[in-house]
CSV table of C-alpha atoms in Angstrom, one decimal:
chain,number,residue,atom,x,y,z
A,1,MET,CA,32.2,-48.9,17.0
A,2,ARG,CA,33.6,-45.4,17.7
A,3,ILE,CA,32.0,-42.9,15.4
A,4,LEU,CA,33.4,-39.5,14.4
A,5,VAL,CA,30.8,-37.2,12.7
A,6,ILE,CA,32.3,-34.5,10.5
A,7,GLY,CA,30.0,-31.5,11.0
A,8,ALA,CA,27.0,-31.0,13.2
A,9,GLY,CA,24.6,-29.3,10.8
A,10,ALA,CA,21.2,-30.4,9.5
A,11,THR,CA,22.3,-33.9,8.5
A,12,GLY,CA,25.3,-34.8,10.7
A,13,GLY,CA,23.8,-33.1,13.7
A,14,LEU,CA,20.5,-35.0,13.5
A,15,PHE,CA,21.9,-38.5,12.8
A,16,GLY,CA,24.8,-38.0,15.3
A,17,ALA,CA,22.3,-36.9,17.9
A,18,ARG,CA,20.1,-40.0,17.2
A,19,LEU,CA,23.1,-42.3,17.5
A,20,ALA,CA,24.3,-40.7,20.7
A,21,THR,CA,20.9,-40.8,22.2
A,22,ALA,CA,20.8,-44.6,21.4
A,23,GLY,CA,24.0,-45.0,23.4
A,24,ARG,CA,26.5,-45.1,20.6
A,25,ASP,CA,30.0,-43.7,21.0
A,26,VAL,CA,29.8,-40.5,19.0
A,27,THR,CA,32.1,-37.5,18.7
A,28,PHE,CA,31.6,-34.4,16.5
A,29,LEU,CA,34.4,-32.6,14.7
A,30,VAL,CA,33.3,-29.1,14.1
A,31,ARG,CA,34.5,-25.5,13.6
A,32,PRO,CA,35.5,-23.5,16.7
A,33,ARG,CA,32.4,-21.3,16.5
A,34,ARG,CA,30.1,-24.3,16.2
A,35,ALA,CA,32.0,-26.0,19.1
A,36,GLU,CA,31.2,-23.0,21.3
A,37,VAL,CA,27.5,-23.2,20.6
A,38,LEU,CA,27.4,-27.0,21.2
A,39,ARG,CA,29.3,-26.7,24.4
A,40,GLU,CA,27.1,-23.9,25.7
A,41,ARG,CA,23.7,-25.0,24.6
A,42,GLY,CA,24.2,-28.7,23.8
A,43,LEU,CA,23.0,-30.2,20.5
A,44,ARG,CA,19.2,-29.7,20.4
A,45,VAL,CA,16.7,-31.2,18.0
A,46,HIS,CA,13.1,-29.9,17.7
A,47,GLY,CA,10.2,-29.9,15.4
A,48,ALA,CA,7.7,-32.4,13.8
A,49,GLY,CA,6.5,-33.5,17.2
A,50,GLN,CA,9.9,-34.2,18.8
A,51,ASP,CA,12.2,-32.2,21.1
A,52,PHE,CA,15.4,-33.6,22.6
A,53,ALA,CA,18.9,-32.6,23.3
A,54,ILE,CA,22.3,-34.2,24.0
A,55,LYS,CA,25.6,-32.9,25.5
A,56,PRO,CA,27.9,-33.9,22.7
A,57,LYS,CA,31.5,-34.8,22.7
A,58,VAL,CA,33.2,-32.2,20.5
A,59,LEU,CA,36.6,-31.8,18.9
A,60,VAL,CA,37.9,-28.9,16.7
A,61,THR,CA,40.7,-29.0,14.2
A,62,GLY,CA,44.0,-30.2,15.6
A,63,GLU,CA,42.5,-32.0,18.6
A,64,ILE,CA,42.2,-35.5,17.1
A,65,THR,CA,44.7,-37.8,18.9
A,66,GLU,CA,43.4,-41.2,17.9
A,67,THR,CA,41.7,-43.1,15.1
A,68,TYR,CA,38.0,-44.0,14.9
A,69,ASP,CA,36.1,-47.0,13.5
A,70,VAL,CA,33.7,-44.9,11.4
A,71,VAL,CA,33.9,-41.4,10.0
A,72,LEU,CA,30.6,-40.0,8.9
A,73,VAL,CA,31.2,-37.1,6.5
A,74,SER,CA,28.2,-34.6,6.3
A,75,VAL,CA,29.8,-31.4,5.1
A,76,LYS,CA,29.0,-29.3,2.1
A,77,ALA,CA,30.9,-30.2,-1.1
A,78,VAL,CA,32.6,-26.7,-1.1
A,79,SER,CA,34.1,-27.6,2.3
A,80,LEU,CA,35.2,-31.2,1.5
A,81,GLU,CA,38.9,-30.6,0.8
A,82,SER,CA,39.5,-28.7,4.0
A,83,ALA,CA,37.4,-31.2,6.0
A,84,ILE,CA,39.5,-34.1,4.7
A,85,GLU,CA,42.6,-32.3,6.0
A,86,ASP,CA,40.9,-31.9,9.4
A,87,PHE,CA,39.7,-35.4,9.9
A,88,ALA,CA,42.6,-37.3,8.2
A,89,PRO,CA,44.3,-38.1,11.5
A,90,ALA,CA,41.2,-40.0,12.6
A,91,VAL,CA,41.5,-42.5,9.7
A,92,GLY,CA,43.4,-45.6,10.6
A,93,PRO,CA,44.0,-48.9,8.8
A,94,ASP,CA,40.5,-50.2,9.6
A,95,THR,CA,38.5,-47.0,9.5
A,96,LEU,CA,35.4,-46.9,7.3
A,97,VAL,CA,34.7,-43.5,5.7
A,98,MET,CA,31.0,-43.0,4.9
A,99,PRO,CA,30.1,-39.7,3.2
A,100,PHE,CA,26.5,-38.4,2.8
A,101,LEU,CA,27.2,-35.8,0.2
A,102,ASN,CA,24.9,-35.7,-2.8
A,103,GLY,CA,26.4,-36.4,-6.3
A,104,ARG,CA,29.5,-38.6,-6.9
A,105,ARG,CA,32.6,-36.4,-7.3
A,106,HIS,CA,33.3,-36.6,-3.6
A,107,LEU,CA,33.8,-40.4,-3.9
A,108,GLU,CA,36.7,-39.9,-6.2
A,109,VAL,CA,38.3,-37.4,-3.9
A,110,LEU,CA,37.9,-39.5,-0.8
A,111,GLU,CA,39.0,-42.8,-2.6
A,112,LYS,CA,42.2,-41.0,-3.9
A,113,ARG,CA,43.1,-40.0,-0.3
A,114,PHE,CA,42.0,-43.0,1.8
A,115,GLY,CA,41.6,-46.0,-0.7
A,116,ALA,CA,38.5,-47.3,-2.4
A,117,ASP,CA,38.0,-50.2,0.0
A,118,ARG,CA,37.5,-47.8,2.9
A,119,VAL,CA,35.1,-45.4,1.3
A,120,LEU,CA,31.4,-46.5,1.4
A,121,GLY,CA,28.5,-45.1,-0.6
A,122,GLY,CA,25.9,-43.3,1.5
A,123,VAL,CA,22.5,-41.7,1.0
A,124,VAL,CA,20.3,-39.9,3.6
A,125,ARG,CA,16.8,-38.7,3.1
A,126,VAL,CA,15.9,-36.1,5.8
A,127,GLN,CA,13.9,-33.0,6.2
A,128,THR,CA,15.9,-30.7,8.5
A,129,THR,CA,17.6,-27.4,8.7
A,130,VAL,CA,19.6,-25.4,11.3
A,131,ASP,CA,17.7,-22.5,12.9
A,132,THR,CA,19.0,-19.1,14.0
A,133,GLU,CA,19.9,-20.5,17.4
A,134,GLY,CA,22.1,-23.2,15.9
A,135,ASP,CA,19.6,-26.0,16.7
A,136,ILE,CA,18.4,-28.8,14.4
A,137,PHE,CA,14.9,-28.1,13.2
A,138,ARG,CA,12.9,-31.0,11.8
A,139,VAL,CA,10.8,-29.7,9.0
A,140,GLY,CA,9.2,-33.1,8.5
A,141,GLU,CA,9.4,-36.6,9.8
A,142,LEU,CA,11.5,-38.2,7.0
A,143,GLU,CA,14.7,-39.7,8.4
A,144,GLU,CA,16.3,-42.5,6.4
A,145,MET,CA,19.9,-43.7,5.9
A,146,PHE,CA,21.3,-46.1,3.3
A,147,TYR,CA,24.9,-47.3,3.0
A,148,GLY,CA,26.9,-50.0,1.3
A,149,ALA,CA,30.2,-51.1,0.0
A,150,ARG,CA,31.4,-49.9,-3.4
A,151,VAL,CA,34.7,-51.7,-3.7
A,152,GLY,CA,36.2,-54.5,-1.6
A,153,THR,CA,35.1,-53.6,1.9
A,154,ALA,CA,35.4,-56.5,4.3
A,155,PRO,CA,31.9,-58.1,4.9
A,156,ARG,CA,32.7,-58.3,8.7
A,157,ARG,CA,33.2,-54.6,8.9
A,158,LEU,CA,30.0,-53.9,7.1
A,159,ALA,CA,28.1,-56.2,9.4
A,160,GLU,CA,29.6,-54.5,12.4
A,161,LEU,CA,28.7,-51.1,11.0
A,162,HIS,CA,25.1,-52.1,10.2
A,163,GLU,CA,24.7,-53.4,13.8
A,164,THR,CA,26.0,-50.1,15.1
A,165,LEU,CA,23.7,-47.9,13.0
A,166,SER,CA,20.6,-50.1,13.4
A,167,GLY,CA,18.1,-49.5,16.2
A,168,ALA,CA,19.1,-45.9,16.8
A,169,GLY,CA,15.7,-44.2,16.1
A,170,PHE,CA,15.8,-44.1,12.3
A,171,PRO,CA,15.6,-46.7,9.5
A,172,ALA,CA,19.2,-47.8,8.6
A,173,THR,CA,19.6,-49.9,5.5
A,174,LEU,CA,22.6,-51.8,4.3
A,175,SER,CA,22.1,-51.7,0.6
A,176,GLU,CA,23.6,-54.1,-2.0
A,177,HIS,CA,22.9,-51.4,-4.7
A,178,ILE,CA,24.2,-48.3,-3.1
A,179,ASP,CA,25.5,-46.8,-6.4
A,180,ALA,CA,22.0,-47.0,-7.8
A,181,GLU,CA,20.6,-45.4,-4.7
A,182,MET,CA,23.1,-42.6,-5.1
A,183,TRP,CA,22.3,-42.0,-8.7
A,184,THR,CA,18.5,-41.8,-8.0
A,185,LYS,CA,19.1,-39.3,-5.2
A,186,TRP,CA,21.4,-37.3,-7.6
A,187,VAL,CA,18.6,-37.2,-10.3
A,188,LEU,CA,16.3,-35.7,-7.7
A,189,ILE,CA,18.7,-33.1,-6.4
A,190,ALA,CA,20.0,-32.1,-9.9
A,191,SER,CA,16.5,-31.8,-11.4
A,192,PHE,CA,14.8,-30.1,-8.4
A,193,GLY,CA,17.8,-28.0,-7.6
A,194,GLY,CA,18.4,-27.0,-11.2
A,195,ALA,CA,14.7,-26.0,-11.7
A,196,THR,CA,14.3,-24.0,-8.4
A,197,CYS,CA,17.7,-22.3,-8.7
A,198,MET,CA,17.3,-21.3,-12.4
A,199,MET,CA,13.7,-20.1,-11.9
A,200,ARG,CA,14.5,-18.6,-8.4
A,201,GLY,CA,11.4,-20.1,-6.8
A,202,THR,CA,9.9,-23.2,-5.2
A,203,ILE,CA,8.3,-26.0,-7.3
A,204,GLY,CA,4.9,-24.5,-6.6
A,205,GLU,CA,5.9,-21.1,-7.8
A,206,ILE,CA,7.4,-22.6,-10.9
A,207,VAL,CA,4.2,-24.5,-11.7
A,208,ALA,CA,2.1,-21.4,-11.0
A,209,ALA,CA,4.1,-19.5,-13.5
A,210,GLY,CA,3.4,-22.1,-16.2
A,211,GLY,CA,6.6,-24.1,-15.7
A,212,ALA,CA,5.3,-27.6,-15.0
A,213,GLN,CA,6.4,-28.9,-18.4
A,214,PHE,CA,9.8,-27.4,-17.9
A,215,ALA,CA,10.3,-29.0,-14.5
A,216,ALA,CA,9.1,-32.4,-15.7
A,217,ALA,CA,11.4,-32.3,-18.7
A,218,LEU,CA,14.4,-31.5,-16.5
A,219,VAL,CA,13.6,-34.6,-14.4
A,220,ASP,CA,13.5,-36.6,-17.7
A,221,GLU,CA,16.9,-35.2,-18.8
A,222,CYS,CA,18.5,-36.2,-15.6
A,223,ALA,CA,16.9,-39.6,-15.5
A,224,ALA,CA,18.2,-40.2,-19.1
A,225,VAL,CA,21.8,-39.5,-17.9
A,226,ALA,CA,21.5,-42.0,-15.0
A,227,ALA,CA,20.1,-44.6,-17.4
A,228,ALA,CA,23.0,-44.1,-19.8
A,229,ALA,CA,25.4,-44.4,-16.9
A,230,GLY,CA,23.9,-47.9,-16.1
A,231,TYR,CA,21.7,-46.9,-13.2
A,232,PRO,CA,18.2,-46.3,-14.5
A,233,VAL,CA,15.7,-44.7,-12.1
A,234,PRO,CA,12.9,-47.2,-11.4
A,235,GLU,CA,9.8,-46.4,-13.3
A,236,GLN,CA,7.7,-45.9,-10.2
A,237,ILE,CA,10.2,-43.5,-8.7
A,238,HIS,CA,10.7,-41.7,-12.0
A,239,ASN,CA,6.9,-41.1,-12.2
A,240,GLY,CA,6.9,-39.9,-8.6
A,241,LEU,CA,9.6,-37.4,-9.3
A,242,ARG,CA,7.7,-36.0,-12.3
A,243,ALA,CA,4.5,-35.7,-10.2
A,244,SER,CA,6.4,-34.0,-7.4
A,245,ALA,CA,8.1,-31.6,-9.8
A,246,THR,CA,4.7,-30.5,-11.2
A,247,ALA,CA,2.7,-30.4,-8.0
A,248,PRO,CA,0.7,-27.1,-7.7
A,249,GLY,CA,1.4,-25.2,-4.5
A,250,SER,CA,4.4,-27.4,-3.6
A,251,PRO,CA,6.9,-25.7,-1.2
A,252,ALA,CA,9.6,-28.1,-2.4
A,253,ALA,CA,13.1,-26.7,-2.9
A,254,THR,CA,16.6,-27.9,-2.2
A,255,SER,CA,19.3,-26.8,0.1
A,256,MET,CA,21.1,-25.4,-3.0
A,257,TYR,CA,18.1,-23.1,-3.6
A,258,ARG,CA,18.1,-22.0,0.1
A,259,ASP,CA,21.8,-21.2,-0.1
A,260,LEU,CA,21.3,-19.2,-3.3
A,261,SER,CA,18.4,-17.3,-1.8
A,262,GLN,CA,20.6,-16.2,1.1
A,263,GLY,CA,23.6,-15.3,-1.1
A,264,TYR,CA,25.7,-18.2,0.1
A,265,PRO,CA,28.1,-20.3,-1.9
A,266,THR,CA,26.4,-23.3,-3.4
A,267,GLU,CA,27.2,-26.9,-4.4
A,268,SER,CA,26.1,-26.2,-7.9
A,269,ASP,CA,29.4,-27.2,-9.5
A,270,HIS,CA,29.4,-30.5,-7.6
A,271,LEU,CA,25.8,-31.3,-8.2
A,272,LEU,CA,25.0,-29.6,-11.6
A,273,GLY,CA,28.4,-29.1,-13.3
A,274,ASP,CA,29.5,-32.6,-12.6
A,275,PHE,CA,26.2,-34.0,-13.8
A,276,LEU,CA,26.4,-32.0,-17.0
A,277,GLN,CA,30.0,-33.2,-17.6
A,278,ARG,CA,28.9,-36.9,-17.3
A,279,ALA,CA,26.0,-36.2,-19.6
A,280,ARG,CA,28.4,-35.0,-22.3
A,281,GLN,CA,30.7,-37.9,-21.8
A,282,LEU,CA,27.7,-40.2,-22.2
A,283,ASP,CA,26.5,-38.2,-25.2
A,284,VAL,CA,23.1,-37.5,-23.7
A,285,PRO,CA,21.5,-34.2,-24.7
A,286,THR,CA,20.6,-32.1,-21.6
A,287,PRO,CA,19.8,-28.5,-22.8
A,288,LEU,CA,17.8,-27.6,-19.8
A,289,LEU,CA,20.4,-28.9,-17.4
A,290,GLU,CA,23.0,-26.9,-19.3
A,291,LEU,CA,21.0,-23.7,-18.9
A,292,ALA,CA,20.6,-24.4,-15.2
A,293,THR,CA,24.3,-24.9,-14.8
A,294,ILE,CA,25.2,-21.8,-16.7
A,295,SER,CA,22.7,-19.8,-14.5
A,296,MET,CA,24.4,-21.0,-11.4
A,297,ARG,CA,27.9,-20.3,-12.7
A,298,VAL,CA,26.8,-16.7,-13.4
A,299,TYR,CA,25.6,-16.5,-9.8
A,300,GLU,CA,28.8,-18.0,-8.3
A,301,ASN,CA,31.0,-15.8,-10.5
A,302,SER,CA,29.1,-12.7,-9.4
A,303,ARG,CA,29.8,-13.5,-5.8
């Protein structure tokens, strides 16, 4: 299958590079400045005991002249609308669109544009960032990809996709419960992101300041929303999230917190605001999540 990766950042860059290294047909659609870096330096991955590079096939906006079998969408939520306009010419009658954004609002946007039967659910778990040179830096070894049909995707296409993504240097799982996987990831991102952004510190710093009970309660609030939506977080995972949210000395933080710390726009409305709206629709009380959301709205408005 011919794969078009939208973006070559910490997520799309890593998985695209893995797939290309494994011999898959991968092209990256990126902004002009990013294209210059990739064409000059290549796409480099380093850290956590690995160091490799590829010379990627790169396109910029307006250069798409044919459709692809799979479009992997790995942009920030704030860039989704413009990205859709950029990659829309690549979507043909049989193209599968697989986004790896956190949350769920993006699914509605993509389904409205391309049709529900083409838009898959997707979750990645990865520990990467982009360094000052524009290279992908692996902070840790975690690299996992989960994907699955949400509405009416042809089983043949799913099987072909799974074969393409498998055996490329990372665990690739075709899930029959991708909506549940997405909700569980959203609970993690909303609770950890809400806590670290509102308190302006890592999990370890929050715990050191006496905020362990606050962090655990925020996890419980978000898990209650998922349960009310019909996707309860498994007990073992729920307990693990509470333990991680209260771990002394933990450096854990989310990309939303890193964006906040650097004065960048964040995905807070997509990740926190939408979560809060669903909590209200489901009549689930979430006072801590509401405070975290208000805090981030103040930040975004001040920008």
